[in-house]
mmCIF file of C-alpha atoms in Angstrom:
data_model
loop_
_atom_site.group_PDB
_atom_site.id
_atom_site.type_symbol
_atom_site.label_atom_id
_atom_site.label_comp_id
_atom_site.label_asym_id
_atom_site.label_seq_id
_atom_site.Cartn_x
_atom_site.Cartn_y
_atom_site.Cartn_z
ATOM 1 C CA MET L 1 160.967 239.733 239.977
ATOM 2 C CA THR L 2 158.516 239.042 242.708
ATOM 3 C CA LEU L 3 155.634 236.781 242.997
ATOM 4 C CA TYR L 4 153.184 239.774 242.875
ATOM 5 C CA GLU L 5 154.963 241.138 239.807
ATOM 6 C CA LEU L 6 154.702 237.670 238.024
ATOM 7 C CA LEU L 7 150.881 237.698 238.776
ATOM 8 C CA LYS L 8 150.618 241.260 237.641
ATOM 9 C CA LYS L 9 152.228 240.436 234.250
ATOM 10 C CA ILE L 10 149.847 237.380 233.717
ATOM 11 C CA SER L 11 146.843 239.649 234.704
ATOM 12 C CA ASP L 12 147.965 242.348 232.249
ATOM 13 C CA ILE L 13 147.829 239.748 229.502
ATOM 14 C CA ILE L 14 144.553 237.992 230.336
ATOM 15 C CA THR L 15 142.629 240.688 231.983
ATOM 16 C CA PRO L 16 144.300 243.979 231.017
ATOM 17 C CA GLU L 17 141.481 246.366 231.750
ATOM 18 C CA THR L 18 140.476 245.176 235.190
ATOM 19 C CA ASP L 19 143.376 243.390 236.945
ATOM 20 C CA ALA L 20 140.740 240.735 237.757
ATOM 21 C CA PHE L 21 143.269 237.856 237.448
ATOM 22 C CA TYR L 22 145.702 239.499 239.731
ATOM 23 C CA LYS L 23 143.175 240.099 242.451
ATOM 24 C CA TYR L 24 141.701 236.688 242.022
ATOM 25 C CA ALA L 25 145.092 234.913 242.366
ATOM 26 C CA LEU L 26 146.311 237.226 245.282
ATOM 27 C CA TYR L 27 143.189 236.562 247.428
ATOM 28 C CA THR L 28 142.115 233.080 246.561
ATOM 29 C CA SER L 29 145.420 231.116 246.346
ATOM 30 C CA ASP L 30 147.419 229.063 248.647
ATOM 31 C CA ASP L 31 151.261 228.863 247.897
ATOM 32 C CA ASN L 32 152.230 225.290 247.674
ATOM 33 C CA GLY L 33 155.903 225.965 246.974
ATOM 34 C CA GLY L 34 156.496 226.410 243.172
ATOM 35 C CA PHE L 35 152.850 226.682 242.336
ATOM 36 C CA LEU L 36 149.696 228.433 243.537
ATOM 37 C CA ARG L 37 146.382 226.628 243.922
ATOM 38 C CA THR L 38 143.127 228.453 244.444
ATOM 39 C CA ARG L 39 141.138 227.564 247.511
ATOM 40 C CA TYR L 40 137.327 227.509 247.895
ATOM 41 C CA CYS L 41 136.911 231.126 249.058
ATOM 42 C CA TRP L 42 138.250 234.644 249.015
ATOM 43 C CA TRP L 43 140.493 235.814 251.885
ATOM 44 C CA ILE L 44 140.323 239.590 251.328
ATOM 45 C CA ASP L 45 142.281 240.279 254.678
ATOM 46 C CA LYS L 46 144.987 237.566 253.916
ATOM 47 C CA PRO L 47 146.604 237.782 250.522
ATOM 48 C CA ILE L 48 149.287 235.217 249.623
ATOM 49 C CA LYS L 49 152.752 236.401 250.633
ATOM 50 C CA ASP L 50 155.015 238.051 248.110
ATOM 51 C CA LEU L 51 158.257 236.218 247.316
ATOM 52 C CA LYS L 52 161.483 237.038 245.503
ATOM 53 C CA LEU L 53 161.528 234.985 242.309
ATOM 54 C CA ARG L 54 163.900 234.720 239.356
ATOM 55 C CA ASP L 55 164.080 237.413 236.728
ATOM 56 C CA ASP L 56 164.348 235.207 233.638
ATOM 57 C CA TYR L 57 160.662 234.223 233.179
ATOM 58 C CA LYS L 58 159.795 233.742 229.419
ATOM 59 C CA LYS L 59 156.676 231.524 229.578
ATOM 60 C CA VAL L 60 154.508 230.645 232.673
ATOM 61 C CA LEU L 61 152.066 227.793 232.934
ATOM 62 C CA VAL L 62 148.537 228.357 234.379
ATOM 63 C CA THR L 63 146.066 225.510 234.362
ATOM 64 C CA ALA L 64 142.333 225.583 235.131
ATOM 65 C CA LYS L 65 139.516 223.136 235.709
ATOM 66 C CA GLN L 66 137.320 225.330 233.495
ATOM 67 C CA GLU L 67 137.983 227.986 230.997
ATOM 68 C CA ILE L 68 139.099 231.280 232.485
ATOM 69 C CA ASN L 69 136.296 233.861 232.188
ATOM 70 C CA GLU L 70 136.929 237.401 233.394
ATOM 71 C CA ALA L 71 133.442 237.753 234.890
ATOM 72 C CA ASP L 72 133.959 234.549 237.125
ATOM 73 C CA LEU L 73 137.189 236.053 238.278
ATOM 74 C CA GLN L 74 135.294 239.138 239.697
ATOM 75 C CA VAL L 75 132.823 237.336 241.969
ATOM 76 C CA GLU L 76 134.336 237.881 245.401
ATOM 77 C CA THR L 77 131.919 235.550 247.172
ATOM 78 C CA ALA L 78 133.246 232.149 245.733
ATOM 79 C CA THR L 79 136.061 230.788 243.615
ATOM 80 C CA LEU L 80 134.312 229.856 240.591
ATOM 81 C CA ILE L 81 137.477 228.890 238.616
ATOM 82 C CA LYS L 82 139.898 226.474 240.068
ATOM 83 C CA ILE L 83 143.374 227.484 238.910
ATOM 84 C CA GLN L 84 146.969 226.358 239.381
ATOM 85 C CA ILE L 85 149.809 228.752 238.557
ATOM 86 C CA THR L 86 153.182 227.257 238.270
ATOM 87 C CA TYR L 87 156.100 229.672 239.100
ATOM 88 C CA SER L 88 158.872 227.043 239.533
ATOM 89 C CA GLU L 89 159.421 226.882 235.674
ATOM 90 C CA THR L 90 160.735 229.901 233.802
ATOM 91 C CA ASN L 91 160.114 228.622 230.270
ATOM 92 C CA ALA L 92 156.969 226.522 230.592
ATOM 93 C CA THR L 93 155.873 224.147 227.789
ATOM 94 C CA ILE L 94 152.613 222.151 227.277
ATOM 95 C CA GLU L 95 154.420 219.042 228.439
ATOM 96 C CA ASP L 96 154.782 220.649 231.911
ATOM 97 C CA ALA L 97 150.960 220.312 232.323
ATOM 98 C CA ASP L 98 151.017 216.539 232.527
ATOM 99 C CA TRP L 99 150.790 216.695 236.434
ATOM 100 C CA ASP L 100 148.083 219.310 236.369
ATOM 101 C CA THR L 101 145.883 217.332 233.907
ATOM 102 C CA GLN L 102 146.027 214.200 236.007
ATOM 103 C CA LEU L 103 144.329 216.398 238.694
ATOM 104 C CA ASP L 104 141.731 217.541 236.094
ATOM 105 C CA TYR L 105 143.238 221.049 235.462
ATOM 106 C CA CYS L 106 142.732 220.387 231.764
ATOM 107 C CA TYR L 107 142.553 223.967 230.409
ATOM 108 C CA VAL L 108 146.261 224.816 229.809
ATOM 109 C CA TYR L 109 147.367 228.366 229.445
ATOM 110 C CA ILE L 110 150.951 229.175 228.349
ATOM 111 C CA PHE L 111 151.699 232.856 228.974
ATOM 112 C CA ASP L 112 154.482 234.117 226.801
ATOM 113 C CA PHE L 113 156.025 237.212 228.347
ATOM 114 C CA MET L 114 158.268 237.808 225.251
ATOM 115 C CA LYS L 115 155.067 238.236 223.017
ATOM 116 C CA ASN L 116 152.875 239.540 225.695
ATOM 117 C CA SER L 117 150.229 236.903 224.690
ATOM 118 C CA TYR L 118 148.930 233.569 225.739
ATOM 119 C CA ASN L 119 147.743 230.333 224.219
ATOM 120 C CA MET L 120 145.084 228.124 225.679
ATOM 121 C CA THR L 121 144.900 224.322 224.952
ATOM 122 C CA TYR L 122 142.272 221.843 226.294
ATOM 123 C CA LEU L 123 143.944 218.521 227.056
ATOM 124 C CA ASP L 124 141.312 215.920 227.383
ATOM 125 C CA ASN L 125 143.579 213.058 228.407
ATOM 126 C CA PRO L 126 143.210 211.913 231.170
ATOM 127 C CA CYS L 127 140.533 214.662 231.794
ATOM 128 C CA ARG L 128 136.988 213.759 231.010
#
C-alpha cells in the first residue's frame, strides 16, 4: 500500500461522497516520518510525496484539535482543522493517541479498515 492509498481509504470512510479528507491531507500536510501533520495553508502545487508503506493496516489513528467537519475540509484558503495522521502503526489503539493528546489533538479517530468504519472519542485529559 502507498501513502496515497492509505489516505484514500480513510477518505472513503469519513468523506465517501467528496474525497474531501483525501484532498485536505494531500495538500495541507507535512510528512514528519511516521505521521502527517497539517500546516497552516494549502499547497495546491506541492502535495505530500507518495511513499510505499506496509500492506497490513487494520486500524489507523487520526487525531484532530477539533472535530472533523467535511465542510471545513473543503475550504481551500485555510486549514480550519488541525490533524495528525499516524501511518507508522498498522493496528492503532486509543492508547496510541497519548502523545497526540499532549499536543492538544484530543479528538481521536480510529479508522477500522476491516469494518470500513471509524470511532471518534474525545480525550479531555490533558486537553482542556
